[in-house]
Amino acid sequence: MDEKALADLVVGHVVDVPDFPHAGILFKDITPLFGDGAAFRQVVDGIVDHHGRSSFDVVAGVEARGFLLAGAIGYATGAGVLPVRKAGKLPREVLAASYALEYGEATLEVHRDAIEPGQRILVVDDVLATGGTAEATLSLIEQAGGIVTGFSVLIELAFLSGRARLAPRDVHALLTV
Ligand SMILES: O=P(O)(O)OC[C@H]1O[C@H](OP(=O)(O)OP(=O)(O)O)[C@H](O)[C@@H]1O
Ligand SMILES: Nc1ncnc2[nH]cnc12
């Protein structure tokens, strides 16, 4: 499926919800896309095709919505998944990074021993907004000696300029609004 068709597919499966979770936020609800098996498969394939299977060793997904994409890509490619979790969920020694996102603040964690030095990691999530979440994920992976080979998101909110915080890395968005 070409890039235009993928963007149209995402457009057709997103619901804009005003004032969620706070007044002034236009929330991009992508649950209809995950609920449509054919569409979900097309976006997973589109992400893998963009980066190329040989460009990464493992797929990192950011809790919680990023897990849905990472699980599917990690399974489809046989690469497996690195879960990037919200604070306090991982049971062993962690690396942590705190950050601000479009509508709040949080801390992300990975197990300290989950990343091998030089391991090539594709990071996936549903939405790139301010880039705070993605930048914190990048910092965790690099602290552990991993290499982020690219980012993929379903939707990029370009007016929040998150992409600039990840330069010069490859940031791939199926839909940019
Ligand atoms: O670019 P940013 O401004 O950092 O925002 C993007 C992040 O915000 C959402 O996650 P959220 O923390 O709401 O978590 P959820 O997946 O658990 O709903 C989204 O899934 C991204 O991870
Ligand atoms: N506007 C938005 N919609 C959905 N997820 C988001 N994460 C950060 N901003 C968001």
Tab-separated table of C-alpha atoms and ligand atoms in Angstrom:
chain	number	residue	atom	x	y	z
A	1	MET	CA	0.000	0.000	0.000
A	2	ASP	CA	1.464	3.404	-0.954
A	3	GLU	CA	1.954	6.331	1.465
A	4	LYS	CA	-1.138	8.224	0.319
A	5	ALA	CA	-3.353	5.161	0.744
A	6	LEU	CA	-1.913	4.529	4.225
A	7	ALA	CA	-2.535	8.148	5.239
A	8	ASP	CA	-6.127	7.870	3.975
A	9	LEU	CA	-6.544	4.619	5.894
A	10	VAL	CA	-5.449	6.309	9.135
A	11	VAL	CA	-7.696	9.336	8.462
A	12	GLY	CA	-10.641	7.008	8.034
A	13	HIS	CA	-10.006	5.241	11.337
A	14	VAL	CA	-9.310	8.144	13.705
A	15	VAL	CA	-11.896	9.943	15.785
A	16	ASP	CA	-11.106	13.492	16.932
A	17	VAL	CA	-12.334	14.036	20.486
A	18	PRO	CA	-12.381	17.675	21.670
A	19	ASP	CA	-11.369	18.557	25.224
A	20	PHE	CA	-9.979	15.148	26.234
A	21	PRO	CA	-8.281	14.560	28.632
A	22	HIS	CA	-8.258	18.325	29.313
A	23	ALA	CA	-9.975	21.386	27.907
A	24	GLY	CA	-8.177	22.580	24.779
A	25	ILE	CA	-6.738	19.195	23.754
A	26	LEU	CA	-8.029	17.626	20.534
A	27	PHE	CA	-7.506	13.946	21.284
A	28	LYS	CA	-6.753	11.580	18.390
A	29	ASP	CA	-8.526	8.331	19.220
A	30	ILE	CA	-7.026	5.540	17.125
A	31	THR	CA	-8.937	2.665	18.737
A	32	PRO	CA	-11.076	2.209	15.562
A	33	LEU	CA	-7.897	1.426	13.634
A	34	PHE	CA	-6.836	-1.255	16.096
A	35	GLY	CA	-10.351	-2.661	15.936
A	36	ASP	CA	-10.283	-3.146	12.154
A	37	GLY	CA	-8.140	-6.210	11.503
A	38	ALA	CA	-7.460	-5.477	7.834
A	39	ALA	CA	-6.552	-1.841	8.492
A	40	PHE	CA	-4.364	-2.794	11.452
A	41	ARG	CA	-2.473	-5.285	9.312
A	42	GLN	CA	-1.958	-2.661	6.570
A	43	VAL	CA	-0.431	-0.139	8.979
A	44	VAL	CA	1.824	-2.746	10.583
A	45	ASP	CA	3.049	-3.823	7.139
A	46	GLY	CA	3.452	-0.168	6.111
A	47	ILE	CA	5.697	0.553	9.088
A	48	VAL	CA	7.862	-2.516	8.486
A	49	ASP	CA	8.119	-1.732	4.764
A	50	HIS	CA	9.192	1.844	5.471
A	51	HIS	CA	12.114	0.877	7.694
A	52	GLY	CA	12.983	-2.484	6.163
A	53	ARG	CA	13.100	-5.606	8.320
A	54	SER	CA	16.886	-5.733	8.305
A	55	SER	CA	17.233	-2.225	9.823
A	56	PHE	CA	16.317	-3.181	13.420
A	57	ASP	CA	16.908	-5.966	15.932
A	58	VAL	CA	13.972	-5.280	18.267
A	59	VAL	CA	10.866	-3.064	18.410
A	60	ALA	CA	10.330	-0.730	21.367
A	61	GLY	CA	6.735	0.158	22.224
A	62	VAL	CA	5.752	2.931	24.627
A	63	GLU	CA	3.063	2.108	27.199
A	64	ALA	CA	0.227	1.865	26.605
A	65	ARG	CA	-0.929	2.496	23.053
A	66	GLY	CA	2.523	1.892	21.618
A	67	PHE	CA	2.388	-1.659	22.986
A	68	LEU	CA	-0.362	-2.536	20.500
A	69	LEU	CA	1.786	-1.588	17.525
A	70	ALA	CA	5.027	-2.970	18.928
A	71	GLY	CA	3.448	-6.307	19.787
A	72	ALA	CA	2.120	-6.736	16.270
A	73	ILE	CA	5.350	-5.640	14.575
A	74	GLY	CA	7.515	-7.667	16.946
A	75	TYR	CA	5.453	-10.754	16.190
A	76	ALA	CA	5.113	-10.206	12.435
A	77	THR	CA	8.851	-9.684	11.973
A	78	GLY	CA	10.083	-12.067	14.654
A	79	ALA	CA	12.053	-9.191	16.168
A	80	GLY	CA	10.364	-9.247	19.571
A	81	VAL	CA	9.405	-6.315	21.778
A	82	LEU	CA	11.139	-4.015	24.244
A	83	PRO	CA	8.428	-2.650	26.566
A	84	VAL	CA	9.006	0.979	27.601
A	85	ARG	CA	6.848	1.235	30.691
A	86	LYS	CA	5.373	3.945	32.874
A	87	ALA	CA	7.078	4.221	36.267
A	88	GLY	CA	6.767	1.497	38.868
A	89	LYS	CA	5.665	-1.381	36.658
A	90	LEU	CA	8.915	-3.196	35.946
A	91	PRO	CA	10.083	-5.586	38.675
A	92	ARG	CA	13.877	-5.444	38.311
A	93	GLU	CA	16.517	-2.683	38.176
A	94	VAL	CA	15.490	0.078	35.765
A	95	LEU	CA	16.735	3.100	33.867
A	96	ALA	CA	14.269	6.005	34.132
A	97	ALA	CA	13.541	9.238	32.277
A	98	SER	CA	10.967	11.869	33.271
A	99	TYR	CA	9.320	14.064	30.666
A	100	ALA	CA	6.403	16.343	29.801
A	101	LEU	CA	3.865	15.471	27.129
A	102	GLU	CA	1.054	17.452	25.495
A	103	TYR	CA	-1.269	17.025	28.470
A	104	GLY	CA	0.819	16.035	31.493
A	105	GLU	CA	4.043	14.666	32.922
A	106	ALA	CA	5.269	11.118	33.414
A	107	THR	CA	8.289	8.871	33.883
A	108	LEU	CA	9.247	6.019	31.566
A	109	GLU	CA	11.383	3.038	32.503
A	110	VAL	CA	13.140	0.089	30.892
A	111	HIS	CA	14.905	-2.806	32.578
A	112	ARG	CA	18.581	-1.916	32.861
A	113	ASP	CA	19.635	-5.215	31.266
A	114	ALA	CA	16.988	-5.253	28.498
A	115	ILE	CA	19.158	-3.577	25.858
A	116	GLU	CA	22.439	-4.909	24.520
A	117	PRO	CA	25.147	-2.398	23.582
A	118	GLY	CA	24.826	-1.705	19.868
A	119	GLN	CA	21.383	-3.243	19.616
A	120	ARG	CA	19.363	-1.550	16.847
A	121	ILE	CA	15.921	-0.483	18.010
A	122	LEU	CA	12.838	0.732	16.124
A	123	VAL	CA	10.559	2.834	18.371
A	124	VAL	CA	6.817	2.856	17.666
A	125	ASP	CA	3.887	4.733	19.148
A	126	ASP	CA	0.461	5.890	18.073
A	127	VAL	CA	0.902	9.679	18.310
A	128	LEU	CA	3.874	12.055	18.142
A	129	ALA	CA	2.794	15.340	19.728
A	130	THR	CA	5.386	17.429	21.627
A	131	GLY	CA	7.928	14.628	21.268
A	132	GLY	CA	8.478	14.459	25.037
A	133	THR	CA	7.594	10.771	25.174
A	134	ALA	CA	9.701	9.860	22.159
A	135	GLU	CA	12.676	11.902	23.377
A	136	ALA	CA	12.530	10.225	26.802
A	137	THR	CA	12.432	6.837	25.076
A	138	LEU	CA	15.440	7.785	22.961
A	139	SER	CA	17.310	8.853	26.094
A	140	LEU	CA	16.581	5.555	27.861
A	141	ILE	CA	17.719	3.486	24.905
A	142	GLU	CA	20.900	5.494	24.447
A	143	GLN	CA	21.703	5.396	28.195
A	144	ALA	CA	21.651	1.612	27.854
A	145	GLY	CA	23.925	1.642	24.803
A	146	GLY	CA	21.225	0.909	22.247
A	147	ILE	CA	20.881	2.602	18.854
A	148	VAL	CA	17.542	4.029	17.743
A	149	THR	CA	17.388	3.323	14.030
A	150	GLY	CA	14.015	5.002	13.528
A	151	PHE	CA	10.663	6.089	14.895
A	152	SER	CA	7.240	5.308	13.500
A	153	VAL	CA	3.939	6.789	14.605
A	154	LEU	CA	0.473	6.568	13.171
A	155	ILE	CA	-0.163	10.313	13.581
A	156	GLU	CA	2.201	13.269	13.891
A	157	LEU	CA	0.800	16.552	15.218
A	158	ALA	CA	3.166	18.770	13.235
A	159	PHE	CA	2.166	22.024	14.972
A	160	LEU	CA	3.778	20.718	18.189
A	161	SER	CA	7.151	20.175	16.444
A	162	GLY	CA	8.017	16.889	18.176
A	163	ARG	CA	10.042	15.777	15.163
A	164	ALA	CA	12.665	18.470	15.805
A	165	ARG	CA	13.523	16.901	19.191
A	166	LEU	CA	14.425	13.625	17.488
A	167	ALA	CA	16.582	15.007	14.674
A	168	PRO	CA	18.517	13.718	12.801
A	169	ARG	CA	16.851	10.347	13.259
A	170	ASP	CA	14.334	8.933	10.817
A	171	VAL	CA	10.835	9.901	12.004
A	172	HIS	CA	8.128	8.208	9.962
A	173	ALA	CA	4.473	9.216	10.372
A	174	LEU	CA	1.725	7.488	8.442
A	175	LEU	CA	-0.381	10.631	8.774
A	176	THR	CA	0.805	14.185	9.478
A	177	VAL	CA	-1.767	16.755	10.547
B	1	LIG	O1	4.620	13.590	22.003
B	1	LIG	P1	4.044	13.672	23.374
B	1	LIG	O2	3.541	15.059	23.724
B	1	LIG	O3	4.975	13.134	24.395
B	1	LIG	O4	2.718	12.780	23.395
B	1	LIG	C1	2.657	11.506	22.787
B	1	LIG	C2	2.332	10.427	23.774
B	1	LIG	O5	1.069	10.683	24.415
B	1	LIG	C3	0.295	9.501	24.402
B	1	LIG	O6	0.591	8.660	25.473
B	1	LIG	P2	-0.028	8.741	26.946
B	1	LIG	O7	1.069	9.159	27.876
B	1	LIG	O8	-1.291	9.534	26.948
B	1	LIG	O9	-0.270	7.222	27.314
B	1	LIG	P3	-1.274	6.052	26.942
B	1	LIG	O10	-0.700	5.404	25.709
B	1	LIG	O11	-1.144	5.187	28.146
B	1	LIG	O12	-2.654	6.579	26.719
B	1	LIG	C4	0.720	8.833	23.107
B	1	LIG	O13	0.394	7.452	23.096
B	1	LIG	C5	2.202	9.076	23.081
B	1	LIG	O14	2.928	8.112	23.815
B	2	LIG	N1	-3.745	15.069	20.928
B	2	LIG	C1	-3.429	13.818	21.268
B	2	LIG	N2	-4.222	12.776	20.932
B	2	LIG	C2	-3.882	11.505	21.278
B	2	LIG	N3	-2.775	11.200	21.938
B	2	LIG	C3	-1.950	12.193	22.283
B	2	LIG	N4	-0.775	12.184	22.937
B	2	LIG	C4	-0.367	13.459	23.050
B	2	LIG	N5	-1.217	14.299	22.472
B	2	LIG	C5	-2.228	13.521	21.977
